[in-house]
Tab-separated table of C-alpha atoms in Angstrom:
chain	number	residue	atom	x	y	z
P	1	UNK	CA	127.464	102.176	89.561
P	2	UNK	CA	127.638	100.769	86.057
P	3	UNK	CA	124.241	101.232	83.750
P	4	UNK	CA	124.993	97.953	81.923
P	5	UNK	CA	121.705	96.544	81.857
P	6	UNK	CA	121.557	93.378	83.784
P	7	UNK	CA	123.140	90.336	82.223
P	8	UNK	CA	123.476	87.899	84.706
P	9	UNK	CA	127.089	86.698	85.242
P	10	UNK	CA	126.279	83.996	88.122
P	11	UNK	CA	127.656	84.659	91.501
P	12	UNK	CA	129.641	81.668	91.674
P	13	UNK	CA	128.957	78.055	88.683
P	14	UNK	CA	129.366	72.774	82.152
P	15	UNK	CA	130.154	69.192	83.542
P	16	UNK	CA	134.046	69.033	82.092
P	17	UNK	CA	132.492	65.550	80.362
P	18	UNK	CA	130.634	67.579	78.298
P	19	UNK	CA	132.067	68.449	74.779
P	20	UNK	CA	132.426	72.111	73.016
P	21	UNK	CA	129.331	73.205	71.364
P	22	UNK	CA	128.864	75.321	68.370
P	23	UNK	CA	126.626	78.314	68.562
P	24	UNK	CA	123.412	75.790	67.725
P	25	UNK	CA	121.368	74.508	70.490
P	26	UNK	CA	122.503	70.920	71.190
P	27	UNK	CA	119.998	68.237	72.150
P	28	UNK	CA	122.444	66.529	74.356
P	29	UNK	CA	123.260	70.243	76.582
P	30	UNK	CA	119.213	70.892	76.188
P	31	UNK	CA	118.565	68.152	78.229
P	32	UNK	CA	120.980	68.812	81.070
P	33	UNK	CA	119.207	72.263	80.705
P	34	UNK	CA	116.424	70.621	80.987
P	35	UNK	CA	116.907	68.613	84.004
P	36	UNK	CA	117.956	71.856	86.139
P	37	UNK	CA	115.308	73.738	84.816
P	38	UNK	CA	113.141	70.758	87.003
P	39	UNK	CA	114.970	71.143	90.115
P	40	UNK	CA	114.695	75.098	89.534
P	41	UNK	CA	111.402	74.820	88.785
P	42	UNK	CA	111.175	73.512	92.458
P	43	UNK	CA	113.335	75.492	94.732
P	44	UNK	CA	112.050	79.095	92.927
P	45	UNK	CA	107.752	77.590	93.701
P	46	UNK	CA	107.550	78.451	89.253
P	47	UNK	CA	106.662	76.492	86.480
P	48	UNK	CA	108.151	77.049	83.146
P	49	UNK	CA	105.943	78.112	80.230
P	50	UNK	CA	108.447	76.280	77.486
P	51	UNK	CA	111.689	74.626	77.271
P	52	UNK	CA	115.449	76.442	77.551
P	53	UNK	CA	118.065	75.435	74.947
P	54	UNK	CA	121.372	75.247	76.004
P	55	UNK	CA	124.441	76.396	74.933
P	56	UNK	CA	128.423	75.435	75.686
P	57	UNK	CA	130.663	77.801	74.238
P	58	UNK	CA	134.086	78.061	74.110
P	59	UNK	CA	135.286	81.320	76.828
P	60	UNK	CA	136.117	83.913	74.241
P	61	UNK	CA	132.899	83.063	71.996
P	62	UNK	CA	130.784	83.605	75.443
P	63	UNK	CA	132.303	86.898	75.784
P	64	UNK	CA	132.264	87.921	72.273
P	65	UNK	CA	128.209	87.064	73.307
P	66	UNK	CA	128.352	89.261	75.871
P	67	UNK	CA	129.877	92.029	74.106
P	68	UNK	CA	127.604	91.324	71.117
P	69	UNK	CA	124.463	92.160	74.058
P	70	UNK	CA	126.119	95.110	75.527
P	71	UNK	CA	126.321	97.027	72.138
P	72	UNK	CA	123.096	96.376	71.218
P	73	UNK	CA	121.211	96.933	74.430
P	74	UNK	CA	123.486	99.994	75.282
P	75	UNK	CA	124.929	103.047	73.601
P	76	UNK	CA	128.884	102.770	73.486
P	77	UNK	CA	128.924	106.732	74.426
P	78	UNK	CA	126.834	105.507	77.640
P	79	UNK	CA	129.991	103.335	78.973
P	80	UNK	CA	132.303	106.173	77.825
P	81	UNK	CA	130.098	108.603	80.238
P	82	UNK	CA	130.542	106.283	82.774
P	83	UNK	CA	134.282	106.200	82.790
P	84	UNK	CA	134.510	109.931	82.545
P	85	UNK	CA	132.402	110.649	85.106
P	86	UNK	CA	133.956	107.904	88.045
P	87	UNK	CA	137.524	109.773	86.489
P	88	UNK	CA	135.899	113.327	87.169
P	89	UNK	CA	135.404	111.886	90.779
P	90	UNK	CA	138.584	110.478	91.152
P	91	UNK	CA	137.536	106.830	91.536
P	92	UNK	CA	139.443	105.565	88.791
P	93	UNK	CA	143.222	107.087	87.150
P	94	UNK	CA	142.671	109.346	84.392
P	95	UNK	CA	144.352	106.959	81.696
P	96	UNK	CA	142.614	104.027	82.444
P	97	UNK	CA	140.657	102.807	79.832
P	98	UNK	CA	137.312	101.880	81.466
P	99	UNK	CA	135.394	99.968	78.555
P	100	UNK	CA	137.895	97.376	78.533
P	101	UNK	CA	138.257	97.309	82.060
P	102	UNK	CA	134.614	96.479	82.384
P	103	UNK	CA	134.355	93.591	79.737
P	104	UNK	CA	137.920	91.936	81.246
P	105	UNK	CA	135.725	92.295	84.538
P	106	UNK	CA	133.207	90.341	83.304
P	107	UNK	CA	135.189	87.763	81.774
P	108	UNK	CA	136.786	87.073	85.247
P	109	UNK	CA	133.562	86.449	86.454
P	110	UNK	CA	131.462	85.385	83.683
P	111	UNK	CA	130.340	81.995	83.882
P	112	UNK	CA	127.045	82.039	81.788
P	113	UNK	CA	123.893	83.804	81.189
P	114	UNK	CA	120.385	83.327	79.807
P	115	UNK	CA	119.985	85.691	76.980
P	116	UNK	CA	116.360	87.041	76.913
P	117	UNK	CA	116.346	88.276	73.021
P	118	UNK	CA	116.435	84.659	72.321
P	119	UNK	CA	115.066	82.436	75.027
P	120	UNK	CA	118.644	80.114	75.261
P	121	UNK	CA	120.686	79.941	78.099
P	122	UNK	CA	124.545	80.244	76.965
P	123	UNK	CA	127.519	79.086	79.332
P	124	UNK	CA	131.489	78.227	79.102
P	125	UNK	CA	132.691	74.900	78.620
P	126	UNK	CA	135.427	75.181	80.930
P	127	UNK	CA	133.325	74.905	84.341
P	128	UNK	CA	133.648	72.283	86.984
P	129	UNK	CA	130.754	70.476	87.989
P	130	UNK	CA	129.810	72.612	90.969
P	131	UNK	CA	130.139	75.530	89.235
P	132	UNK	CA	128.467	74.423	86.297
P	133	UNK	CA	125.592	73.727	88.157
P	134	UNK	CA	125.423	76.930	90.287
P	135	UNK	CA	125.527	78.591	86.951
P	136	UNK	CA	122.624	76.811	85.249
P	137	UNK	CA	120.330	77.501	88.623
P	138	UNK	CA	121.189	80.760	88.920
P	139	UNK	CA	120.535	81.574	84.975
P	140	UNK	CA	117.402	79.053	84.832
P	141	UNK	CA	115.762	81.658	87.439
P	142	UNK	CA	116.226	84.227	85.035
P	143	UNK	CA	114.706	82.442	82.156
P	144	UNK	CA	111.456	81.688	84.559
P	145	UNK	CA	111.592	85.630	85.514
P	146	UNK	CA	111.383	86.283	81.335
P	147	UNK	CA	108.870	83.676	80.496
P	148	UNK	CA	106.573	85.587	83.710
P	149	UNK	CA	107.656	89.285	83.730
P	150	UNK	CA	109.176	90.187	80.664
P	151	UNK	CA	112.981	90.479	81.583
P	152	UNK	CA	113.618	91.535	78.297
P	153	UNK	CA	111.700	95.036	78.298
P	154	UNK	CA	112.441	95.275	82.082
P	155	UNK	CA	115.891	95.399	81.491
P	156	UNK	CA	115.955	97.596	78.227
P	157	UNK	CA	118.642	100.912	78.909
P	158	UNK	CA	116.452	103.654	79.363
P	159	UNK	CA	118.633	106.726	79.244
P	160	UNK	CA	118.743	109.050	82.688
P	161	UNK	CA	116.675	106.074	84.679
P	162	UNK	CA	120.042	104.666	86.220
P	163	UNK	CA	118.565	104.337	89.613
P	164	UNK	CA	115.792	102.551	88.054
P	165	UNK	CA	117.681	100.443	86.243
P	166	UNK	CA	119.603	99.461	88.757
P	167	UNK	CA	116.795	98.323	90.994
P	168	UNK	CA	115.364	96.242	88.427
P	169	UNK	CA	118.809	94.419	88.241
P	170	UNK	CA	118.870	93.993	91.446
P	171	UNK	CA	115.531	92.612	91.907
P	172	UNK	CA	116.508	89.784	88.992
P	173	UNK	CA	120.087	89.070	90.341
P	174	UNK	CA	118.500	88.890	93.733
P	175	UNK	CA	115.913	86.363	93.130
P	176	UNK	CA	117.744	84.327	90.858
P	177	UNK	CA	120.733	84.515	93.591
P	178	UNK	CA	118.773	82.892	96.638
P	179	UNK	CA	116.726	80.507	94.434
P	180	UNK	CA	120.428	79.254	93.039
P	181	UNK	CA	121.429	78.856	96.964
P	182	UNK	CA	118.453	76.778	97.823
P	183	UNK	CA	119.142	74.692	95.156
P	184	UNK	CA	123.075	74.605	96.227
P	185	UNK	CA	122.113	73.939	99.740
P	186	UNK	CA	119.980	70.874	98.747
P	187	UNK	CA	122.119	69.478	96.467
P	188	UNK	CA	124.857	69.580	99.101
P	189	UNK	CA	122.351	68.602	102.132
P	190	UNK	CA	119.426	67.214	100.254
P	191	UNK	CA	116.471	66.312	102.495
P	192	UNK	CA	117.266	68.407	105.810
P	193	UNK	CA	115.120	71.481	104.560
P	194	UNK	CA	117.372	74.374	104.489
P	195	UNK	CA	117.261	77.344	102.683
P	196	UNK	CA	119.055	80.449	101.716
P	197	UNK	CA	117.274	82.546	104.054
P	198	UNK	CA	119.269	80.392	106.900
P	199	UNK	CA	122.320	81.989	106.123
P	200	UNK	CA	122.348	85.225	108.330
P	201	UNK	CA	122.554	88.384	105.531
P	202	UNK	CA	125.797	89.477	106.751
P	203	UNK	CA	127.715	86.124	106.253
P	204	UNK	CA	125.629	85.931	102.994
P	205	UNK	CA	127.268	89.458	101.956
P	206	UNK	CA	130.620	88.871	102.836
P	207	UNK	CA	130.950	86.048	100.912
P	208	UNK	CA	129.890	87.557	97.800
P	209	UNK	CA	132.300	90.547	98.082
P	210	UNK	CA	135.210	87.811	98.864
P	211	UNK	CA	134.004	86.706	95.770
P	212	UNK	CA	134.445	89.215	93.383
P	213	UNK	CA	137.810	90.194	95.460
P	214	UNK	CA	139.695	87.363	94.579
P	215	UNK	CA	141.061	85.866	91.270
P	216	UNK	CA	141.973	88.288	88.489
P	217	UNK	CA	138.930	90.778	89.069
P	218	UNK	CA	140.612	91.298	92.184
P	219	UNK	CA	142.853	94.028	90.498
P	220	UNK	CA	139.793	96.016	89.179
P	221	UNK	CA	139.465	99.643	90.487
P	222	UNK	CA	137.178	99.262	93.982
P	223	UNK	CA	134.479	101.325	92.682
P	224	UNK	CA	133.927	98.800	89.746
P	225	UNK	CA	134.223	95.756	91.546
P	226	UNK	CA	131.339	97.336	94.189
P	227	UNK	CA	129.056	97.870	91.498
P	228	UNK	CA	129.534	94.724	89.988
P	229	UNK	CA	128.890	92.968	93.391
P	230	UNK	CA	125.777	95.535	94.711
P	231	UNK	CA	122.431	94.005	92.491
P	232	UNK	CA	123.488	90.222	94.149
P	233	UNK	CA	124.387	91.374	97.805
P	234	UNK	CA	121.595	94.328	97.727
P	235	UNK	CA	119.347	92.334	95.837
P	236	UNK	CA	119.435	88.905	97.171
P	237	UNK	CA	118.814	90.421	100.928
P	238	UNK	CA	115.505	92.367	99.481
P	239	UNK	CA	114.142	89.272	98.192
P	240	UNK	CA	115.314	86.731	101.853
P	241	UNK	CA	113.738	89.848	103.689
P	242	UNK	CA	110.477	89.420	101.477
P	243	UNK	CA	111.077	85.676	101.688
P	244	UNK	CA	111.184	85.556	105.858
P	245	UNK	CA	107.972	87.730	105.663
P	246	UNK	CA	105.964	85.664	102.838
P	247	UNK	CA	107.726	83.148	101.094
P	248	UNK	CA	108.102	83.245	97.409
P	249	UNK	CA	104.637	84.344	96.736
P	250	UNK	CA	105.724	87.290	98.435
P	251	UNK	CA	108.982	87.753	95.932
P	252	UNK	CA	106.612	87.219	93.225
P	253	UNK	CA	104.388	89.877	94.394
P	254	UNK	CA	107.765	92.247	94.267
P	255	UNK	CA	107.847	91.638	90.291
P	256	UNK	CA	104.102	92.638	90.111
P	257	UNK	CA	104.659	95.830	91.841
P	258	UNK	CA	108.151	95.957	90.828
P	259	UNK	CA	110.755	98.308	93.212
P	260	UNK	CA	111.579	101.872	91.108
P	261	UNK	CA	114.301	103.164	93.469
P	262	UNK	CA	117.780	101.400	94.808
P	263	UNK	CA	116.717	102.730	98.284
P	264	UNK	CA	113.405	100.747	97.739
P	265	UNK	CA	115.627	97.458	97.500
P	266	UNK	CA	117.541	98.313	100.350
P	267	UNK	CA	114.832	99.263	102.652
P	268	UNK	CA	111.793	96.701	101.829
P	269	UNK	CA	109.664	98.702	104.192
P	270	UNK	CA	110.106	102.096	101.927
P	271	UNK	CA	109.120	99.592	98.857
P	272	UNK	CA	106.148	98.195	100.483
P	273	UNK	CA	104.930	102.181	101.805
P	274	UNK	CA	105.786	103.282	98.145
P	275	UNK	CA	108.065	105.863	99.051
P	276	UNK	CA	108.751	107.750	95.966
P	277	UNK	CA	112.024	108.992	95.224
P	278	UNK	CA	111.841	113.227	95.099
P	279	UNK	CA	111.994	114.537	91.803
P	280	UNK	CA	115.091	116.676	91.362
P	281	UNK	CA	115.678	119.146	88.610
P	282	UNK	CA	119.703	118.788	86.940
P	283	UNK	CA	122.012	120.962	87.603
P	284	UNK	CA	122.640	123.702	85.862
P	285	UNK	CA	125.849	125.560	84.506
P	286	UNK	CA	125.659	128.780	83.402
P	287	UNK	CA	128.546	129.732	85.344
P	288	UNK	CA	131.088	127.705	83.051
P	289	UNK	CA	130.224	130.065	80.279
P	290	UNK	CA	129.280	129.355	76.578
P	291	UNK	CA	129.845	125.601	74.452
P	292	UNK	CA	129.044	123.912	77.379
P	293	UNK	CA	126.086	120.856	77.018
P	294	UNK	CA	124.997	118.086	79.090
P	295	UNK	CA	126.773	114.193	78.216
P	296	UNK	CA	124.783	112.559	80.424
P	297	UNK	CA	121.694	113.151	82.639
P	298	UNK	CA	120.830	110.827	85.230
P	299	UNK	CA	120.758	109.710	89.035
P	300	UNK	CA	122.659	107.472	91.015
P	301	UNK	CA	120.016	106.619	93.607
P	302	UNK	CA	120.983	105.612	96.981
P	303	UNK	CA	122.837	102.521	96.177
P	304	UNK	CA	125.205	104.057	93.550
P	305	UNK	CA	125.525	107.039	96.524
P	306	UNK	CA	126.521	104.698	98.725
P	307	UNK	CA	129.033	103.238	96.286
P	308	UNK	CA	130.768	106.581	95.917
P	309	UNK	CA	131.059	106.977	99.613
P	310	UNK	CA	132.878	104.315	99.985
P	311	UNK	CA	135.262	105.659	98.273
P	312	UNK	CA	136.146	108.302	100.497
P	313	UNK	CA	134.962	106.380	103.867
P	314	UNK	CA	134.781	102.981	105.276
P	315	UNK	CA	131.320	100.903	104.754
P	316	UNK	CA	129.857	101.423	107.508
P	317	UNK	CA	130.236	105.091	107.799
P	318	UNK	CA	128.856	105.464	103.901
P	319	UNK	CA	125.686	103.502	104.771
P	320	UNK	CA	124.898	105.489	107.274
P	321	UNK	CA	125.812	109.118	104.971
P	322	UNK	CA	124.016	107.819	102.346
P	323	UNK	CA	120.449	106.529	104.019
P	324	UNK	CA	118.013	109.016	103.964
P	325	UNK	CA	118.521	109.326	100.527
P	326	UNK	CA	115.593	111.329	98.768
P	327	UNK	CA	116.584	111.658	95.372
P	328	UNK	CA	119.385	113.303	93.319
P	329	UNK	CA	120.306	114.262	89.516
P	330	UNK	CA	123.919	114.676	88.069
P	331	UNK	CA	124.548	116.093	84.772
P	332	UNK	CA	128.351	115.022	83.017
P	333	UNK	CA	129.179	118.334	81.086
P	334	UNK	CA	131.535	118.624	77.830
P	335	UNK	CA	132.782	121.637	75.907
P	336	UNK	CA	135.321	120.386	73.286
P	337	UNK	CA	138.248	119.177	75.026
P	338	UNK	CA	136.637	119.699	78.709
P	339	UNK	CA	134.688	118.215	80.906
P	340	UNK	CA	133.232	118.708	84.435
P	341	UNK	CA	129.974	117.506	86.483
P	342	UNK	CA	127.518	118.420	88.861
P	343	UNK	CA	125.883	116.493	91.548
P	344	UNK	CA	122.779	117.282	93.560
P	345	UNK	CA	121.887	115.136	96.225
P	346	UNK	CA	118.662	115.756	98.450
P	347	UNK	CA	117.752	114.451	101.778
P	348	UNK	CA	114.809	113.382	103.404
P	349	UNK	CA	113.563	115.440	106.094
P	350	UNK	CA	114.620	114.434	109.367
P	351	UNK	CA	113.358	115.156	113.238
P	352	UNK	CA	114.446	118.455	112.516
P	353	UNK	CA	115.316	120.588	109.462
P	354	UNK	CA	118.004	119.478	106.927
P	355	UNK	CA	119.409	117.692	109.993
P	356	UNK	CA	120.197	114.405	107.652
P	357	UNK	CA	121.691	116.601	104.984
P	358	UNK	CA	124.087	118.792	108.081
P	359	UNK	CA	125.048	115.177	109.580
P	360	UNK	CA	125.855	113.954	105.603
P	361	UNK	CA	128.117	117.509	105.115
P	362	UNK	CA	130.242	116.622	108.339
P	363	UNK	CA	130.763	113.123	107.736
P	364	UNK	CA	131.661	113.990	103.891
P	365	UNK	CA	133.604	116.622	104.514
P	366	UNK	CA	135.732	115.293	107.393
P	367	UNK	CA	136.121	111.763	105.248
P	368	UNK	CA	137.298	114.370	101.665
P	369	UNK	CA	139.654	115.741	104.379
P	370	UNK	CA	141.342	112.345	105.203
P	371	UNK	CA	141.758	110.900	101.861
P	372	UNK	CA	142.246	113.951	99.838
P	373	UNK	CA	144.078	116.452	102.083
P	374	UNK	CA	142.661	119.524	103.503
P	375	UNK	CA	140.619	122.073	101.857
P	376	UNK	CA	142.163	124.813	99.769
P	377	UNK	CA	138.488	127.386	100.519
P	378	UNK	CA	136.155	126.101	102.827
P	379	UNK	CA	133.480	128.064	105.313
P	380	UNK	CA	130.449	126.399	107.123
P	381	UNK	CA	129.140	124.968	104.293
P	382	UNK	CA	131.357	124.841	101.538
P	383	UNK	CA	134.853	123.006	101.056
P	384	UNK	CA	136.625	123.228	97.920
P	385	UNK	CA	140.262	121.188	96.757
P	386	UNK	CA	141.829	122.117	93.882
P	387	UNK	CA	143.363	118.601	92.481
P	388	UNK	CA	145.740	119.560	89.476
P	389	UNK	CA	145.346	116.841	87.303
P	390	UNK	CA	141.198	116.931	87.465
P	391	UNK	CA	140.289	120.383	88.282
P	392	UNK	CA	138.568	121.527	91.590
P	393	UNK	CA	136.164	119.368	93.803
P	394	UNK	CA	133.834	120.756	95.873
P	395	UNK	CA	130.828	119.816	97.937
P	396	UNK	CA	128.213	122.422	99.960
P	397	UNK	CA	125.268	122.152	102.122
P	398	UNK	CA	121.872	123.876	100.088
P	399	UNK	CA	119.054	123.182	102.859
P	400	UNK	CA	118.465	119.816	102.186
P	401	UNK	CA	121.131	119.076	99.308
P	402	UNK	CA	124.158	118.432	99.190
P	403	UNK	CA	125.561	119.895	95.944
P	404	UNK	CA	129.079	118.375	94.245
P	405	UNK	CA	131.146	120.089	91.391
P	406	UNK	CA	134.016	118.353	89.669
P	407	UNK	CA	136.236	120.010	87.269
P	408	UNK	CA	136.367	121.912	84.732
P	409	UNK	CA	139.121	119.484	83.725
P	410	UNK	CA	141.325	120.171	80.104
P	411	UNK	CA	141.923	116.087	78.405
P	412	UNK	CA	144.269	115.894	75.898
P	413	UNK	CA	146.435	113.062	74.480
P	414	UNK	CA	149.572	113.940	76.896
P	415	UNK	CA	147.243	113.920	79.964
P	416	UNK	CA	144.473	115.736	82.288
P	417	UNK	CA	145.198	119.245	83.732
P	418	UNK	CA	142.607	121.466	85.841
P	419	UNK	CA	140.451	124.215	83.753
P	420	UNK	CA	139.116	125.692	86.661
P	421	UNK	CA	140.008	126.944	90.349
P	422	UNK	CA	138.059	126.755	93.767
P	423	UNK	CA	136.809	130.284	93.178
P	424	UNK	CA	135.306	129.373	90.362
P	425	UNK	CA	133.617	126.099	92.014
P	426	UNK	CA	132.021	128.822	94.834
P	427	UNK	CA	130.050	130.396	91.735
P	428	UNK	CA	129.353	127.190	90.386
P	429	UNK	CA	127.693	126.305	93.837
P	430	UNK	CA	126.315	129.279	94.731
P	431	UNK	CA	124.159	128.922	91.429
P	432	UNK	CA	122.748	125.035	91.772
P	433	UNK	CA	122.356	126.446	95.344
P	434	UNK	CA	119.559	129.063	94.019
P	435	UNK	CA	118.178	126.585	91.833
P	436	UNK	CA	114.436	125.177	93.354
């Protein structure tokens, strides 16, 4: 899943009355601000420590914003890893030029966002009313998360803490997402008491992967539009499940002892035990030979393993293949013009040994089988496809890991071509396989 650090882009919503603003503050949008801020104030059980000024911008000066944000909170060689590695994988074509597919992304969806570094909430002048006000709630949260916690140096881009990262987004998108439905829901029924956590989680979900699979975003690769959607759907049901069990003092209590995995935010009950992701060493690479040295360093945590299941299986299959998730490390690799990666995924013990990691291996291997053909090499616990265009994947069962290699892959201007065969993969394995 994408690294961005969070920038909230509300899930679906400035009065059309209203007239373009410069980049100032204006007192007449500050007190519309102001007025949600009340009703947010209400529905989220905070009070606000100052005032938010608002912001109307025309579209392309929001996303110039946005883009303005991105480079300075994260490294442009960061998004660049990204792409490669989802291209080493296979989830996106090897010409597609990911950085600009990600901020088009966002501009299908962007509606506003609070911007921490300065304390002012910023949205589009081009809203409808609804929409407009669904925005300013769901934005308004996040200001009264920054003015508490800190969103600011929560959400900072720590390099090789994806997983972290990525809980901490969905912990803010989360929050800010169910507080912006309450206030929805009484706007729209005001006085009968209903709340967010009234809409069953499933019909909750659905409706916010509808949402980011219609309109224009609907033609962004899969894999991107998942990520995109995971911190509200994840998110939002980690804070209704905290909500059903304590109310808001409860979410509040999540921000104090904040979540440090993506499995934590998926299964509350592993957050409120403390469960610990495993620490995993990164692969290593010896076997590729000399000029070889590591891009990128990180994990995906269970959420972004999940993602990349679904890639290869239907939903429901990849929840299941991914949970149990105990920790993992991949390592994007570069040696002039090529470029591979190594994944290693570790389990949780089960009822009996490995057996989460030997159910994982079948389901992942039978699901690589239907949607990329049948292995070229494969034994018990290894299966290897040579894919010409991106050099060999394979995937093995190491006790309780599951261990991926993609590529070697040669890029050059007229297009990818495989730097490496299956054999080669085996050694690769066979030496993250010794590895502790």
């Amino acid at each position: 899943p994408s690294k961005t650090p969070p920038l909230a882009a509300a899930p679906p919503s400035a009065p059309p009355s209203l007239a373009p603003s410069s980049s100032a503050p204006d007192p007449r949008e500050s007190r519309l601000v102001a007025r949600m801020l009340e009703r947010v104030e209400v529905a989220r059980h905070l009070q606000a420590k100052k005032e938010v000024p608002g912001v109307l911008l025309e579209r392309p000066a929001l996303i110039a914003r946005v883009k303005e944000h991105v480079s300075r909170e994260l490294p442009p060689q960061a998004i660049h890893n990204e792409g490669l590695a989802l291209q080493l994988f296979g989830f996106i074509p090897t010409d597609f030029d990911y950085e600009a597919a990600e901020y088009q992304l966002l501009q299908d969806q962007l509606a506003g966002y609070y911007e921490p570094a300065d304390g002012t909430m910023y949205m589009a002048n081009d809203l409808g009313e609804e929409e407009a006000e669904a925005t300013l709630a769901h934005e308004l949260v996040h200001s009264l998360q920054d003015q508490r916690w800190d969103l600011e140096s929560r959400s900072r881009y720590r390099p090789g803490e994806g997983d972290h990262s990525e809980a901490v987004s969905a912990l803010a998108e989360g929050d800010a997402t169910s507080a912006m439905f309450d206030v929805m829901i009484e706007r729209a029924a005001p006085g009968r008491g209903k709340s967010a956590i009234d809409l069953p989680d499933e019909v909750f979900a659905q409706q916010i992967r509808e949402g980011m699979n219609q309109g224009p975003g609907a033609n962004a690769p899969r894999v991107m539009r998942s990520s995109l959607a995971a911190p509200y759907i994840y998110g939002t049901l980690f804070v209704h499940a905290l909500r059903r069990r304590g109310g808001w003092p409860a979410v509040d209590r999540a921000w104090d002892d904040a979540p440090v995995t993506s499995e934590q935010v998926m299964h509350p009950e592993k957050w409120l035990a403390h469960e610990p992701p495993m620490a995993i060493a990164a692969p290593t690479f010896a076997t590729l030979g000399d000029g070889w040295k590591v891009a990128d360093d990180d994990s995906e945590g269970e959420l972004g393993t999940r993602i990349a299941f679904e890639e290869w299986m239907d939903a429901k299959t990849a929840a299941s293949t991914s949970a149990g998730w105990g920790g993992d490390r991949g390592v994007l690799l570069e040696n002039a013009d090529r470029a591979a990666f190594a994944w290693r995924l570790r389990y949780d013990p089960g009822k009996a040994k490995d057996d989460l990691t030997k159910h994982a291996y079948a389901l992942v291997s039978r699901a690589l089988d239907a949607s990329l053909g049948v292995s070229q090499m494969q034994d018990g616990a290894f299966a290897c496809r040579e894919r010409a265009d991106r050099g060999p994947l394979a995937v093995a069962r190491a006790g309780a890991d599951l261990v991926f290699v993609m590529g070697p892959v040669r890029i050059a201007p007229g297009g990818w071509s495989s730097a490496g065969d299956c054999t080669l993969a085996r050694r690769w394995v066979r030496e993250l396989a010794s590895a502790p």
